[in-house]
Coordinates of C-alpha atoms and ligand atoms in Angstrom, one line a residue:
M1 CA -28.0 -31.1 27.7
A2 CA -29.2 -27.7 26.6
I3 CA -26.7 -27.3 23.7
F4 CA -28.2 -27.2 20.2
E5 CA -26.4 -27.2 16.8
I6 CA -27.2 -24.4 14.4
T7 CA -30.0 -25.5 12.0
A8 CA -32.8 -23.5 10.4
E9 CA -35.2 -25.5 12.6
N10 CA -33.3 -24.7 15.8
I11 CA -33.2 -20.9 14.9
V12 CA -37.0 -20.9 14.5
R13 CA -37.3 -22.8 17.8
A14 CA -35.1 -20.3 19.6
A15 CA -37.0 -17.4 18.1
D16 CA -40.3 -19.0 19.2
L17 CA -39.0 -19.4 22.7
L18 CA -37.9 -15.8 22.8
C19 CA -41.3 -14.6 21.6
A20 CA -43.0 -16.8 24.2
G21 CA -41.1 -15.1 27.0
G22 CA -38.3 -17.6 27.4
L23 CA -34.5 -17.3 27.7
I24 CA -32.0 -18.6 25.2
A25 CA -28.2 -18.3 24.9
F26 CA -26.8 -17.5 21.5
P27 CA -23.4 -16.6 19.9
T28 CA -22.4 -13.1 19.0
E29 CA -19.0 -12.1 17.5
T30 CA -17.9 -11.0 21.0
V31 CA -19.2 -13.4 23.6
Y32 CA -22.3 -15.5 24.0
G33 CA -25.4 -13.6 25.1
L34 CA -28.3 -14.7 27.3
G35 CA -31.3 -13.3 25.4
A36 CA -34.9 -12.4 26.2
N37 CA -37.5 -10.2 24.5
A38 CA -36.4 -6.7 25.5
F39 CA -40.0 -5.5 25.7
D40 CA -41.2 -8.3 28.0
V41 CA -40.6 -7.4 31.6
H42 CA -41.1 -10.9 32.9
A43 CA -38.7 -12.4 30.4
V44 CA -36.1 -9.7 31.2
A45 CA -36.6 -10.4 34.9
Q46 CA -35.6 -14.0 34.3
I47 CA -32.2 -12.8 32.9
Y48 CA -31.4 -11.1 36.1
T49 CA -32.4 -14.2 38.1
A50 CA -30.5 -16.7 35.9
K51 CA -27.3 -14.6 36.1
G52 CA -27.6 -13.5 39.7
R53 CA -27.2 -10.0 38.3
P54 CA -27.7 -6.9 40.5
S55 CA -30.9 -5.2 39.4
N56 CA -29.1 -1.8 39.0
N57 CA -27.0 -3.1 36.1
P58 CA -28.7 -2.4 32.8
L59 CA -28.8 -4.7 29.7
I60 CA -27.7 -4.2 26.1
V61 CA -30.5 -4.4 23.6
H62 CA -29.6 -6.2 20.3
V63 CA -31.4 -5.1 17.2
A64 CA -31.1 -6.0 13.5
D65 CA -30.2 -2.6 12.1
M66 CA -29.8 1.2 12.7
E67 CA -33.5 1.8 11.9
A68 CA -34.6 -0.5 14.7
A69 CA -32.1 1.2 17.0
V70 CA -33.5 4.6 16.3
G71 CA -36.9 3.3 17.4
L72 CA -35.6 2.6 20.9
V73 CA -34.3 6.1 21.7
S74 CA -35.7 9.5 22.4
R75 CA -32.9 11.3 20.7
W76 CA -30.6 10.0 17.9
P77 CA -27.6 12.3 17.6
D78 CA -25.5 12.7 14.5
T79 CA -22.6 11.0 16.2
A80 CA -24.7 7.8 16.5
S81 CA -25.3 7.7 12.8
R82 CA -21.6 8.2 12.1
L83 CA -20.5 5.4 14.4
A84 CA -23.3 3.1 13.3
E85 CA -22.4 3.6 9.7
E86 CA -18.8 2.7 10.4
F87 CA -19.1 -0.1 12.9
W88 CA -22.5 -1.7 12.7
P89 CA -23.1 -4.6 12.5
G90 CA -20.2 -5.2 14.8
P91 CA -18.8 -5.1 18.4
L92 CA -19.9 -1.5 19.3
T93 CA -22.6 -0.7 21.9
L94 CA -24.1 2.9 21.9
V95 CA -25.7 4.3 25.1
L96 CA -28.4 6.8 24.1
P97 CA -31.4 8.5 25.7
R98 CA -34.0 5.9 26.3
G99 CA -37.3 5.8 24.3
D100 CA -40.6 5.2 26.1
C101 CA -41.0 1.8 24.5
V102 CA -38.0 0.4 26.5
P103 CA -39.2 -1.0 29.9
D104 CA -37.6 0.2 33.1
I105 CA -36.2 -3.2 33.9
T106 CA -34.2 -3.5 30.6
A107 CA -32.5 -0.2 31.4
A108 CA -32.3 -0.8 35.1
G109 CA -34.6 2.2 35.6
G110 CA -32.0 4.6 34.1
P111 CA -32.6 7.4 31.5
T112 CA -30.5 5.7 28.8
V113 CA -30.5 2.5 26.8
A114 CA -27.5 0.6 25.5
I115 CA -28.0 -0.7 21.9
R116 CA -25.9 -2.9 19.6
V117 CA -26.3 -4.5 16.1
P118 CA -24.4 -7.7 16.3
A119 CA -22.5 -9.1 13.2
H120 CA -22.6 -12.8 14.0
R121 CA -24.6 -14.8 11.5
V122 CA -26.6 -16.7 14.1
A123 CA -27.4 -13.6 16.1
R124 CA -28.6 -11.9 12.9
Q125 CA -30.7 -14.9 11.9
L126 CA -32.3 -15.0 15.4
L127 CA -33.1 -11.3 15.3
E128 CA -34.7 -11.7 11.9
A129 CA -36.7 -14.8 12.9
A130 CA -37.9 -13.4 16.2
D131 CA -38.4 -9.8 14.9
I132 CA -38.1 -8.3 18.4
P133 CA -35.2 -6.5 20.1
I134 CA -33.3 -8.9 22.2
A135 CA -31.9 -7.9 25.6
A136 CA -28.8 -9.9 26.2
P137 CA -26.0 -9.6 28.7
S138 CA -23.1 -12.1 28.5
A139 CA -24.4 -15.6 29.2
N140 CA -22.5 -16.2 32.5
R141 CA -23.3 -16.0 36.2
S142 CA -22.6 -12.5 37.3
G143 CA -19.0 -11.8 38.1
E144 CA -17.6 -14.8 36.2
I145 CA -15.7 -14.8 33.0
S146 CA -17.8 -14.2 29.9
P147 CA -18.4 -17.3 27.7
T148 CA -16.8 -17.6 24.2
T149 CA -18.1 -21.1 23.6
A150 CA -21.5 -22.9 24.1
E151 CA -19.7 -25.2 26.6
H152 CA -18.6 -22.2 28.7
V153 CA -22.3 -21.1 28.9
Y154 CA -23.3 -24.5 30.0
R155 CA -20.6 -24.6 32.6
S156 CA -21.7 -21.3 34.1
L157 CA -25.5 -21.3 33.8
G158 CA -26.2 -25.1 33.6
E159 CA -29.9 -25.9 33.2
R160 CA -30.9 -22.3 34.0
V161 CA -31.1 -21.8 30.2
T162 CA -33.2 -24.3 28.2
M163 CA -31.6 -23.7 24.9
I164 CA -27.9 -22.8 24.0
L165 CA -27.3 -22.3 20.3
D166 CA -23.8 -23.6 19.5
G167 CA -22.1 -21.3 16.9
G168 CA -18.6 -22.5 17.9
P169 CA -16.0 -20.2 19.4
T170 CA -16.6 -16.4 19.1
T171 CA -14.1 -14.4 17.0
A172 CA -13.7 -11.1 18.8
G173 CA -13.5 -12.9 22.2
I174 CA -14.1 -10.0 24.5
E175 CA -17.3 -7.9 25.1
S176 CA -18.2 -5.0 22.8
T177 CA -16.8 -1.5 23.1
V178 CA -19.4 0.7 24.9
V179 CA -19.7 4.4 24.1
D180 CA -22.0 6.8 25.9
L181 CA -23.5 9.3 23.5
S182 CA -26.1 10.7 25.9
G183 CA -24.0 13.6 27.1
D184 CA -22.4 16.6 25.4
I185 CA -19.1 14.8 24.7
P186 CA -18.9 11.0 23.8
R187 CA -17.4 8.9 26.6
L188 CA -15.9 5.4 26.3
L189 CA -17.5 3.4 29.1
R190 CA -15.9 0.0 28.3
P191 CA -12.9 -0.5 26.0
G192 CA -13.4 -3.4 23.6
P193 CA -12.7 -4.7 20.1
I194 CA -13.3 -1.4 18.4
S195 CA -10.2 0.5 19.5
L196 CA -10.0 4.0 21.0
A197 CA -8.1 5.1 17.9
R198 CA -10.9 4.0 15.5
L199 CA -13.5 5.8 17.7
S200 CA -11.4 9.0 17.8
A201 CA -11.0 8.9 14.1
I202 CA -14.8 9.2 13.7
L203 CA -15.7 11.3 16.8
G204 CA -12.7 13.5 17.4
E205 CA -12.9 14.2 21.1
I206 CA -13.8 11.2 23.3
L207 CA -13.6 11.0 27.1
L208 CA -12.1 8.0 28.8
P209 CA -13.9 5.7 31.3
H210 CA -14.5 7.0 34.8
A211 CA -12.0 5.7 37.3
P212 CA -13.4 2.8 39.3
S213 CA -13.7 4.9 42.5
D214 CA -16.0 7.4 40.7
M215 CA -18.2 4.6 39.6
R216 CA -19.1 3.4 43.0
S217 CA -20.9 6.6 43.7
S218 CA -22.4 7.6 40.4
L219 CA -22.6 4.2 38.6
P220 CA -22.5 5.5 35.0
S221 CA -22.0 1.9 33.9
P222 CA -22.7 -0.3 36.9
G223 CA -21.3 -3.4 35.2
M224 CA -17.9 -1.8 35.2
L225 CA -17.4 -2.3 39.0
S226 CA -13.7 -2.8 39.5
R227 CA -13.6 -6.5 40.1
H228 CA -15.4 -8.4 37.3
Y229 CA -14.8 -11.1 34.7
A230 CA -12.9 -13.1 37.2
P231 CA -11.6 -16.7 37.1
R232 CA -12.2 -18.7 40.2
T233 CA -8.5 -19.3 40.7
P234 CA -6.7 -16.2 42.1
L235 CA -5.0 -14.3 39.3
E236 CA -2.2 -11.8 39.8
V237 CA -1.1 -9.4 37.0
F238 CA 2.3 -7.7 36.6
D239 CA 3.6 -4.7 34.7
S240 CA 7.2 -5.5 35.3
S241 CA 8.7 -8.7 33.8
D242 CA 11.2 -8.8 36.7
L243 CA 8.5 -8.8 39.3
F244 CA 6.5 -11.4 37.3
A245 CA 9.6 -13.7 37.1
H246 CA 10.3 -13.2 40.8
R247 CA 6.8 -14.0 41.8
R248 CA 6.7 -17.1 39.6
R249 CA 9.9 -18.4 41.2
N250 CA 8.6 -17.7 44.7
L251 CA 5.3 -19.4 44.2
R252 CA 7.0 -22.4 42.8
A253 CA 9.5 -22.5 45.6
E254 CA 6.5 -22.5 48.0
G255 CA 5.3 -25.6 46.1
R256 CA 2.3 -23.9 44.6
R257 CA 0.8 -25.1 41.4
V258 CA 1.1 -22.0 39.3
G259 CA -0.7 -21.5 35.9
I260 CA 0.7 -18.9 33.5
L261 CA -1.6 -16.8 31.3
D262 CA 0.9 -16.2 28.5
L263 CA 0.0 -13.4 26.0
S264 CA 3.3 -13.1 24.3
G265 CA 3.9 -13.3 20.5
R266 CA 0.5 -12.3 19.4
N267 CA -1.2 -9.1 18.2
V268 CA -4.1 -7.3 19.9
P269 CA -7.0 -9.0 18.1
Q270 CA -5.4 -12.4 18.5
V271 CA -4.9 -11.9 22.3
E272 CA -8.5 -10.6 22.6
A273 CA -9.9 -13.5 20.7
G274 CA -8.2 -16.1 23.0
L275 CA -8.2 -14.3 26.3
Y276 CA -11.3 -15.6 28.0
A277 CA -10.9 -19.1 26.4
A278 CA -7.4 -19.2 28.0
M279 CA -8.8 -18.1 31.4
H280 CA -11.6 -20.6 31.3
E281 CA -9.0 -23.4 30.4
L282 CA -6.6 -22.4 33.2
D283 CA -9.5 -22.1 35.6
A284 CA -10.5 -25.7 34.8
D285 CA -6.9 -27.0 35.1
G286 CA -6.9 -27.0 38.9
Y287 CA -4.1 -24.5 39.5
E288 CA -3.8 -22.8 42.9
H289 CA -2.6 -19.6 41.5
L290 CA -2.6 -17.8 38.1
I291 CA -0.1 -15.1 37.1
C292 CA 0.1 -12.9 34.0
L293 CA 2.6 -10.4 32.6
L294 CA 0.4 -7.5 31.3
P295 CA 0.9 -6.2 27.7
P296 CA 2.3 -2.6 27.4
D297 CA 0.3 0.3 28.9
T298 CA -0.6 1.7 25.5
A299 CA -4.0 2.6 23.9
E300 CA -4.1 -0.4 21.6
W301 CA -4.0 -2.8 24.7
L302 CA -6.6 -0.8 26.7
A303 CA -9.3 -3.5 26.5
V304 CA -7.0 -6.4 27.3
R305 CA -5.4 -4.6 30.3
D306 CA -8.9 -3.6 31.4
R307 CA -10.2 -7.2 31.5
L308 CA -7.0 -8.6 33.1
T309 CA -6.9 -5.9 35.8
R310 CA -10.6 -6.6 36.6
A311 CA -10.0 -10.3 36.7
S312 CA -7.1 -10.0 39.1
R313 CA -7.0 -9.9 42.8
P314 CA -5.6 -6.6 44.0
H315 CA -2.1 -6.8 45.4
S316 CA -1.9 -5.9 49.1
P317 CA 1.3 -4.1 50.3
A318 CA 2.0 -7.3 52.3
Q319 CA 2.1 -9.3 49.0
E320 CA 4.4 -6.8 47.4
D321 CA 6.8 -7.2 50.3
R322 CA 7.0 -10.9 49.6
L323 CA 8.0 -10.4 45.9
Ligands
LIG1 O1 -20.4 -7.9 23.6 C1 -21.3 -7.6 24.3 O2 -21.6 -6.4 24.6 C2 -22.0 -8.8 25.0 C3 -22.8 -9.5 23.9 C4 -23.7 -10.5 24.4 O3 -23.5 -8.5 23.1 N1 -22.9 -8.3 26.0 C5 -22.4 -7.9 27.2 O4 -23.4 -7.5 28.1 O5 -21.2 -7.8 27.5 P1 -23.1 -7.3 29.6 O6 -24.5 -7.1 30.2 O7 -22.3 -8.4 30.2 O8 -22.4 -5.9 29.7 C6 -23.1 -4.7 29.4 C7 -22.3 -3.6 29.9 C8 -22.3 -3.5 31.4 O9 -21.1 -3.0 31.8 C9 -23.5 -2.5 31.6 O10 -23.3 -1.9 32.9 C10 -23.3 -1.6 30.5 O11 -23.0 -2.4 29.4 N2 -24.6 -0.9 30.2 C11 -25.7 -1.4 29.8 N3 -26.7 -0.5 29.6 C12 -26.1 0.7 30.0 C13 -26.6 2.0 30.1 N4 -27.8 2.4 29.8 N5 -25.7 3.0 30.5 C14 -24.4 2.7 30.8 N6 -23.9 1.4 30.7 C15 -24.8 0.4 30.3
LIG2 MG1 -21.1 -9.5 31.4

């Protein structure tokens, strides 16, 4: 078993593995990451292989502080300082013009690099011990739900990763907010734990993510393809509680084993924190079908709705007819 408890010795061991070109999985406050030395092209190539990740999807580079982040870019705008001062360390990733020191493979050959300073104690200890920038996508096979426990990592990647540091369940529960600062006006690329309202308070104007159809052609953030973060069991999501109830009745009448992803009675951070854990659990429970009533279509629920919509199978008109 590749899961290791957090001890000073295991942190040093993980750091040594990273410096020697290996892969390790570690907790951050959002989801577990699959890390490699961001400057080592062979090590980074292993991340893509282990995840089965398309080579056009760039990685987030994790660093210890703002100074280290500035060293990775060719231009550091004032907006980056303002966001970093407010939200780092924390669940915010900034996309900035790429510095020459960042290899092509880490940035998937693009002109920008995504950077984040994580807040999790274990991630910080690892960055300090290894003293290198760590490229780390979520520690799951490409297209699957992100891991929020060491066990989830093991279930998805198995022995592809030699060492998984077990820091317990993550607290934010969904992936970091990604903001692109490489253009004239900041753009939200991926909603996340740092809300749009908090970003707007610092930035003023901020553009919203491209619609999925735009992405297919220009790929501004290739990981944001419309279907992503999906459980293995088909999931359907509903905006209307009537349609949700109707569908539940019909599926049960057909004799299907229906699992319900119930988000009611909790606030936004609580739902975000438990979202993937609940999906992992339902997925493991052997249901034939999962259904979920979406939270309201308001800015505060943007990230939750985004992840649920991506995790769901699109409704075909034929399906709507059967409701
Ligand atoms: O919370 C997180 O961000 C976690 C933890 C481990 O830090 N990491 C994570 O990484 O979610 P990943 O690879 O699963 O998602 C990174 C996202 C993808 O949508 C990717 O396309 C986008 O960030 N991204 C990375 N580099 C980019 C770049 N240069 N320009 C635009 N988007 C980028
Ligand atoms: Mg991911």
